[in-house]
PDB file of C-alpha atoms in Angstrom:
ATOM      1  CA  ARG O1445       0.000   0.000   0.000  1.00 37.00           C
ATOM      2  CA  GLY O1446       1.133   3.528  -0.597  1.00 36.00           C
ATOM      3  CA  LEU O1447       1.583   5.965   2.253  1.00 36.00           C
ATOM      4  CA  HIS O1448      -1.667   7.703   1.336  1.00 39.00           C
ATOM      5  CA  ASP O1449      -3.425   4.330   1.612  1.00 51.00           C
ATOM      6  CA  ALA O1450      -1.918   3.426   4.991  1.00 56.00           C
ATOM      7  CA  PRO O1451      -5.225   3.634   6.925  1.00 61.00           C
ATOM      8  CA  ALA O1452      -6.729   1.174   4.406  1.00 68.00           C
ATOM      9  CA  LEU O1453      -3.891  -1.234   5.185  1.00 73.00           C
ATOM     10  CA  VAL O1454      -5.393  -2.149   8.575  1.00 74.00           C
ATOM     11  CA  PRO O1455      -8.750  -3.501   7.342  1.00 77.00           C
ATOM     12  CA  THR O1456      -6.982  -5.279   4.497  1.00 79.00           C
ATOM     13  CA  LEU O1457      -4.558  -7.060   6.813  1.00 81.00           C
ATOM     14  CA  GLN O1458      -7.292  -7.931   9.327  1.00 82.00           C
ATOM     15  CA  PHE O1459      -8.621 -10.352   6.739  1.00 83.00           C
ATOM     16  CA  ALA O1460      -5.202 -11.627   5.662  1.00 85.00           C
ATOM     17  CA  PRO O1461      -3.239 -12.612   8.781  1.00 86.00           C
ATOM     18  CA  GLN O1462      -1.533 -15.372   6.765  1.00 90.00           C
ATOM     19  CA  ILE O1463       0.529 -12.855   4.740  1.00 90.00           C
ATOM     20  CA  ARG O1464       4.233 -13.702   4.891  1.00 93.00           C
ATOM     21  CA  SER O1465       5.607 -11.027   2.529  1.00 92.00           C
ATOM     22  CA  LEU O1466       4.709  -7.340   2.341  1.00 87.00           C
ATOM     23  CA  HIS O1467       6.078  -4.463   0.264  1.00 85.00           C
ATOM     24  CA  LEU O1468       5.030  -1.032   1.474  1.00 79.00           C
ATOM     25  CA  THR O1469       5.532   0.955  -1.714  1.00 69.00           C
ATOM     26  CA  GLY O1470       4.454   4.233  -0.152  1.00 59.00           C
ATOM     27  CA  GLY O1471       7.392   4.064   2.097  1.00 51.00           C
ATOM     28  CA  ALA O1472       7.193   4.965   5.731  1.00 52.00           C
ATOM     29  CA  LEU O1473       6.279   2.836   8.701  1.00 58.00           C
ATOM     30  CA  GLN O1474       3.978   5.570   9.945  1.00 55.00           C
ATOM     31  CA  TRP O1475       1.158   7.744   8.694  1.00 52.00           C
ATOM     32  CA  LEU O1476      -0.578  10.930   9.707  1.00 48.00           C
ATOM     33  CA  ASP O1477      -3.932  10.079  11.240  1.00 55.00           C
ATOM     34  CA  ASP O1478      -7.185  11.987  10.760  1.00 58.00           C
ATOM     35  CA  SER O1479      -7.296  13.400  14.280  1.00 59.00           C
ATOM     36  CA  PRO O1480      -7.427  17.179  14.742  1.00 60.00           C
ATOM     37  CA  LYS O1481      -3.832  17.181  15.980  1.00 62.00           C
ATOM     38  CA  GLY O1482      -2.663  14.983  13.083  1.00 57.00           C
ATOM     39  CA  ARG O1483      -0.467  12.642  15.098  1.00 57.00           C
ATOM     40  CA  MET O1484       1.875  10.125  13.485  1.00 62.00           C
ATOM     41  CA  VAL O1485       0.754   6.524  13.869  1.00 63.00           C
ATOM     42  CA  PRO O1486       3.432   3.808  13.637  1.00 70.00           C
ATOM     43  CA  ILE O1487       2.580   0.884  11.368  1.00 74.00           C
ATOM     44  CA  ALA O1488       5.026  -1.698  12.791  1.00 77.00           C
ATOM     45  CA  PRO O1489       2.954  -2.445  15.935  1.00 79.00           C
ATOM     46  CA  LEU O1490      -0.112  -2.894  13.733  1.00 79.00           C
ATOM     47  CA  LEU O1491       1.770  -5.274  11.463  1.00 83.00           C
ATOM     48  CA  ALA O1492       3.000  -7.231  14.485  1.00 86.00           C
ATOM     49  CA  ALA O1493      -0.582  -7.613  15.724  1.00 86.00           C
ATOM     50  CA  LEU O1494      -2.324  -8.218  12.399  1.00 86.00           C
ATOM     51  CA  VAL O1495       0.228 -10.352  10.537  1.00 89.00           C
ATOM     52  CA  PRO O1496       2.263 -12.001  13.292  1.00 90.00           C
ATOM     53  CA  SER O1497       3.907 -14.435  10.865  1.00 93.00           C
ATOM     54  CA  LEU O1498       5.265 -11.738   8.552  1.00 93.00           C
ATOM     55  CA  GLU O1499       8.656 -12.957   7.344  1.00 96.00           C
ATOM     56  CA  GLU O1500       9.608 -10.490   4.610  1.00 96.00           C
ATOM     57  CA  LEU O1501       9.181  -6.715   4.582  1.00 91.00           C
ATOM     58  CA  LYS O1502      10.257  -4.143   2.015  1.00 89.00           C
ATOM     59  CA  ILE O1503       9.924  -0.480   2.891  1.00 84.00           C
ATOM     60  CA  CYS O1504      10.761   2.564   0.809  1.00 77.00           C
ATOM     61  CA  SER O1505      11.688   4.772   3.741  1.00 72.00           C
ATOM     62  CA  ALA O1506      13.865   4.230   6.777  1.00 70.00           C
ATOM     63  CA  CYS O1507      11.625   6.428   8.909  1.00 70.00           C
ATOM     64  CA  CYS O1508      10.559   4.654  12.124  1.00 73.00           C
ATOM     65  CA  ILE O1509      12.785   1.605  11.661  1.00 82.00           C
ATOM     66  CA  ASP O1510      13.205   1.606  15.424  1.00 83.00           C
ATOM     67  CA  ARG O1511       9.800  -0.156  15.584  1.00 83.00           C
ATOM     68  CA  ILE O1512      10.747  -2.974  13.184  1.00 88.00           C
ATOM     69  CA  PRO O1513      12.047  -5.263  15.985  1.00 92.00           C
ATOM     70  CA  GLU O1514       8.411  -5.607  17.070  1.00 90.00           C
ATOM     71  CA  LEU O1515       7.999  -7.872  14.008  1.00 91.00           C
ATOM     72  CA  ARG O1516       9.300 -10.967  15.760  1.00 94.00           C
ATOM     73  CA  SER O1517       8.973 -13.386  12.804  1.00 95.00           C
ATOM     74  CA  LEU O1518      10.730 -11.125  10.303  1.00 96.00           C
ATOM     75  CA  ARG O1519      13.491 -12.964   8.453  1.00 98.00           C
ATOM     76  CA  SER O1520      14.124 -10.661   5.489  1.00 97.00           C
ATOM     77  CA  LEU O1521      14.136  -6.865   5.423  1.00 94.00           C
ATOM     78  CA  THR O1522      14.784  -4.388   2.632  1.00 91.00           C
ATOM     79  CA  ILE O1523      15.089  -0.724   3.593  1.00 87.00           C
ATOM     80  CA  ASP O1524      15.526   2.228   1.275  1.00 83.00           C
ATOM     81  CA  PHE O1525      17.556   4.842   3.125  1.00 78.00           C
ATOM     82  CA  HIS O1526      17.079   7.536   0.493  1.00 72.00           C
ATOM     83  CA  PHE O1527      15.288   9.724   3.037  1.00 63.00           C
ATOM     84  CA  ALA O1528      17.260   8.643   6.103  1.00 58.00           C
ATOM     85  CA  HIS O1529      18.154  12.058   7.452  1.00 63.00           C
ATOM     86  CA  ALA O1530      16.250  11.438  10.692  1.00 72.00           C
ATOM     87  CA  VAL O1531      17.387   7.847  11.285  1.00 80.00           C
ATOM     88  CA  LEU O1532      19.597   7.340  14.321  1.00 87.00           C
ATOM     89  CA  PRO O1533      22.348   4.706  14.453  1.00 91.00           C
ATOM     90  CA  GLU O1534      20.628   3.204  17.528  1.00 94.00           C
ATOM     91  CA  ALA O1535      17.550   2.391  15.419  1.00 90.00           C
ATOM     92  CA  LEU O1536      19.562   0.564  12.754  1.00 92.00           C
ATOM     93  CA  CYS O1537      21.548  -1.174  15.483  1.00 94.00           C
ATOM     94  CA  ARG O1538      18.302  -2.523  17.001  1.00 94.00           C
ATOM     95  CA  VAL O1539      17.325  -3.882  13.584  1.00 94.00           C
ATOM     96  CA  LEU O1540      20.711  -5.615  13.276  1.00 95.00           C
ATOM     97  CA  ARG O1541      20.118  -7.310  16.652  1.00 95.00           C
ATOM     98  CA  MET O1542      16.764  -8.875  15.716  1.00 96.00           C
ATOM     99  CA  PRO O1543      17.086 -12.608  16.528  1.00 96.00           C
ATOM    100  CA  SER O1544      14.885 -13.690  13.614  1.00 97.00           C
ATOM    101  CA  LEU O1545      16.511 -11.519  10.905  1.00 97.00           C
ATOM    102  CA  ARG O1546      18.605 -13.502   8.418  1.00 98.00           C
ATOM    103  CA  SER O1547      18.673 -11.242   5.341  1.00 98.00           C
ATOM    104  CA  LEU O1548      19.104  -7.472   5.172  1.00 96.00           C
ATOM    105  CA  THR O1549      19.185  -5.280   2.084  1.00 93.00           C
ATOM    106  CA  ILE O1550      20.211  -1.648   2.360  1.00 89.00           C
ATOM    107  CA  ASP O1551      19.242   0.568  -0.579  1.00 85.00           C
ATOM    108  CA  ASN O1552      20.608   4.078  -0.992  1.00 80.00           C
ATOM    109  CA  GLY O1553      22.101   3.903   2.464  1.00 73.00           C
ATOM    110  CA  GLY O1554      24.658   6.250   3.856  1.00 76.00           C
ATOM    111  CA  ALA O1555      27.913   4.589   4.769  1.00 83.00           C
ATOM    112  CA  GLY O1556      28.143   6.915   7.773  1.00 87.00           C
ATOM    113  CA  LEU O1557      24.855   5.728   9.284  1.00 88.00           C
ATOM    114  CA  TRP O1558      25.779   2.067   8.681  1.00 91.00           C
ATOM    115  CA  ASN O1559      29.234   2.463  10.203  1.00 93.00           C
ATOM    116  CA  ASP O1560      27.881   4.370  13.209  1.00 94.00           C
ATOM    117  CA  ALA O1561      25.336   1.601  13.879  1.00 95.00           C
ATOM    118  CA  VAL O1562      28.003  -1.100  13.527  1.00 96.00           C
ATOM    119  CA  ALA O1563      30.367   0.838  15.822  1.00 97.00           C
ATOM    120  CA  LEU O1564      27.595   1.053  18.406  1.00 97.00           C
ATOM    121  CA  ALA O1565      26.955  -2.700  18.158  1.00 97.00           C
ATOM    122  CA  THR O1566      30.687  -3.343  18.534  1.00 97.00           C
ATOM    123  CA  LYS O1567      30.955  -1.051  21.564  1.00 97.00           C
ATOM    124  CA  ARG O1568      28.000  -2.759  23.252  1.00 96.00           C
ATOM    125  CA  LYS O1569      29.294  -6.219  22.284  1.00 96.00           C
ATOM    126  CA  TRP O1570      26.081  -6.996  20.392  1.00 96.00           C
ATOM    127  CA  SER O1571      25.999  -9.474  17.556  1.00 96.00           C
ATOM    128  CA  SER O1572      23.756  -9.967  14.578  1.00 97.00           C
ATOM    129  CA  THR O1573      22.253 -13.200  13.237  1.00 96.00           C
ATOM    130  CA  VAL O1574      22.093 -11.790   9.698  1.00 97.00           C
ATOM    131  CA  ARG O1575      23.524 -14.269   7.205  1.00 97.00           C
ATOM    132  CA  THR O1576      23.015 -12.354   3.965  1.00 97.00           C
ATOM    133  CA  LEU O1577      23.718  -8.669   3.439  1.00 94.00           C
ATOM    134  CA  SER O1578      23.020  -6.811   0.216  1.00 93.00           C
ATOM    135  CA  PHE O1579      24.039  -3.226  -0.311  1.00 89.00           C
ATOM    136  CA  ARG O1580      23.014  -0.813  -3.018  1.00 84.00           C
ATOM    137  CA  THR O1581      25.108   2.032  -1.719  1.00 80.00           C
ATOM    138  CA  VAL O1582      28.489   3.631  -2.248  1.00 78.00           C
ATOM    139  CA  GLY O1583      31.100   3.971   0.455  1.00 82.00           C
ATOM    140  CA  VAL O1584      33.489   2.168   2.776  1.00 85.00           C
ATOM    141  CA  LEU O1585      31.391  -0.084   5.012  1.00 88.00           C
ATOM    142  CA  ARG O1586      32.509  -1.859   8.172  1.00 91.00           C
ATOM    143  CA  LEU O1587      31.616  -5.503   8.850  1.00 92.00           C
ATOM    144  CA  PRO O1588      33.438  -6.564  12.027  1.00 94.00           C
ATOM    145  CA  ALA O1589      33.323 -10.306  12.650  1.00 94.00           C
ATOM    146  CA  ALA O1590      32.448  -9.646  16.303  1.00 95.00           C
ATOM    147  CA  VAL O1591      29.104  -8.296  15.098  1.00 96.00           C
ATOM    148  CA  PHE O1592      28.627 -10.350  11.926  1.00 96.00           C
ATOM    149  CA  GLY O1593      30.030 -13.745  12.884  1.00 94.00           C
ATOM    150  CA  THR O1594      27.157 -15.606  11.174  1.00 96.00           C
ATOM    151  CA  LEU O1595      27.470 -13.678   7.896  1.00 96.00           C
ATOM    152  CA  GLU O1596      27.688 -15.992   4.880  1.00 96.00           C
ATOM    153  CA  SER O1597      27.104 -13.693   1.907  1.00 95.00           C
ATOM    154  CA  VAL O1598      27.766 -10.044   1.051  1.00 93.00           C
ATOM    155  CA  GLU O1599      26.600  -8.635  -2.248  1.00 90.00           C
ATOM    156  CA  CYS O1600      26.974  -5.106  -3.556  1.00 85.00           C
ATOM    157  CA  SER O1601      25.377  -3.820  -6.726  1.00 77.00           C
ATOM    158  CA  LEU O1602      27.160  -0.458  -6.428  1.00 70.00           C
ATOM    159  CA  PRO O1603      30.848  -0.021  -5.626  1.00 67.00           C
ATOM    160  CA  SER O1604      30.848  -0.507  -1.883  1.00 72.00           C
ATOM    161  CA  VAL O1605      34.201  -1.111  -0.254  1.00 81.00           C
ATOM    162  CA  PHE O1606      34.898  -3.293   2.783  1.00 85.00           C
ATOM    163  CA  GLU O1607      37.939  -3.362   5.015  1.00 85.00           C
ATOM    164  CA  TYR O1608      40.228  -6.341   4.431  1.00 84.00           C
ATOM    165  CA  GLU O1609      40.602  -6.958   8.176  1.00 87.00           C
ATOM    166  CA  ASP O1610      36.808  -7.261   8.540  1.00 89.00           C
ATOM    167  CA  VAL O1611      36.297  -9.636   5.646  1.00 86.00           C
ATOM    168  CA  ALA O1612      39.344 -11.809   6.421  1.00 86.00           C
ATOM    169  CA  ALA O1613      38.079 -12.405   9.988  1.00 90.00           C
ATOM    170  CA  MET O1614      34.626 -13.700   8.983  1.00 91.00           C
ATOM    171  CA  PRO O1615      34.505 -17.419   9.763  1.00 90.00           C
ATOM    172  CA  ASN O1616      31.354 -18.231   7.759  1.00 94.00           C
ATOM    173  CA  LEU O1617      31.694 -15.926   4.743  1.00 92.00           C
ATOM    174  CA  ARG O1618      31.224 -17.953   1.562  1.00 93.00           C
ATOM    175  CA  ARG O1619      30.240 -15.282  -0.979  1.00 92.00           C
ATOM    176  CA  LEU O1620      31.686 -11.810  -1.389  1.00 88.00           C
ATOM    177  CA  ASP O1621      30.756  -9.519  -4.257  1.00 86.00           C
ATOM    178  CA  ALA O1622      32.475  -6.271  -3.292  1.00 80.00           C
ATOM    179  CA  PHE O1623      35.692  -4.311  -3.348  1.00 77.00           C
ATOM    180  CA  ILE O1624      38.190  -4.748  -0.533  1.00 75.00           C
ATOM    181  CA  THR O1625      40.547  -2.112   0.837  1.00 75.00           C
ATOM    182  CA  GLY O1626      43.272  -2.141   3.450  1.00 70.00           C
ATOM    183  CA  SER O1627      45.178  -5.295   2.458  1.00 55.00           C
ATOM    184  CA  ARG O1628      48.927  -5.058   2.203  1.00 57.00           C
ATOM    185  CA  SER O1629      49.136  -6.907  -1.119  1.00 58.00           C
ATOM    186  CA  GLN O1630      47.210  -8.834  -3.752  1.00 59.00           C
ATOM    187  CA  GLN O1631      49.017 -11.988  -2.556  1.00 63.00           C
ATOM    188  CA  GLU O1632      47.538 -11.446   0.920  1.00 61.00           C
ATOM    189  CA  VAL O1633      44.031 -11.181  -0.561  1.00 57.00           C
ATOM    190  CA  ASP O1634      44.591 -14.251  -2.744  1.00 58.00           C
ATOM    191  CA  ALA O1635      45.989 -16.285   0.167  1.00 59.00           C
ATOM    192  CA  THR O1636      43.008 -15.382   2.351  1.00 57.00           C
ATOM    193  CA  PHE O1637      40.204 -15.886  -0.159  1.00 56.00           C
ATOM    194  CA  VAL O1638      41.523 -18.138  -2.906  1.00 56.00           C
ATOM    195  CA  GLY O1639      43.588 -20.456  -0.772  1.00 54.00           C
TER     196      GLY O1639
END
């Protein structure tokens, strides 16, 4: 549903609690209600109540991602960070910590926001259960093994760059489609990844 159709989403989902995959094309996880004060209503708690088995969610705005962890069955999440000016690293960090989340796609994301969230997770000694990361963003992105020890696949459709020390320390990484920086030589990269 589009953002302008968000209030219609509730009656639709009331009759479809079996939905496992949802793409909110209008974007945000909130909408302006019809009350005189026009308060913002978060959608994530409604989704958690109405479609408790939701496993895949695609949203076109990172606004209110701090409520996504309420979706306890969510396994796959795609977030477009094009309008992420108000997103705090703590919110993205909470998403990374979701126990059920296995796949995360970041579209148009700022490397700064990603790295700040990962630094926060590292500082707090939090880990992620995400196994597959996809990035459609440009920048140097951190992936410390202490946070992403279960990571198996990293794919980038734009020239994202990862630190050699991060990638080399990942015990479960099987697929890497990205540029690497920070290695001392091509032989070091080949010895680590080619064998």
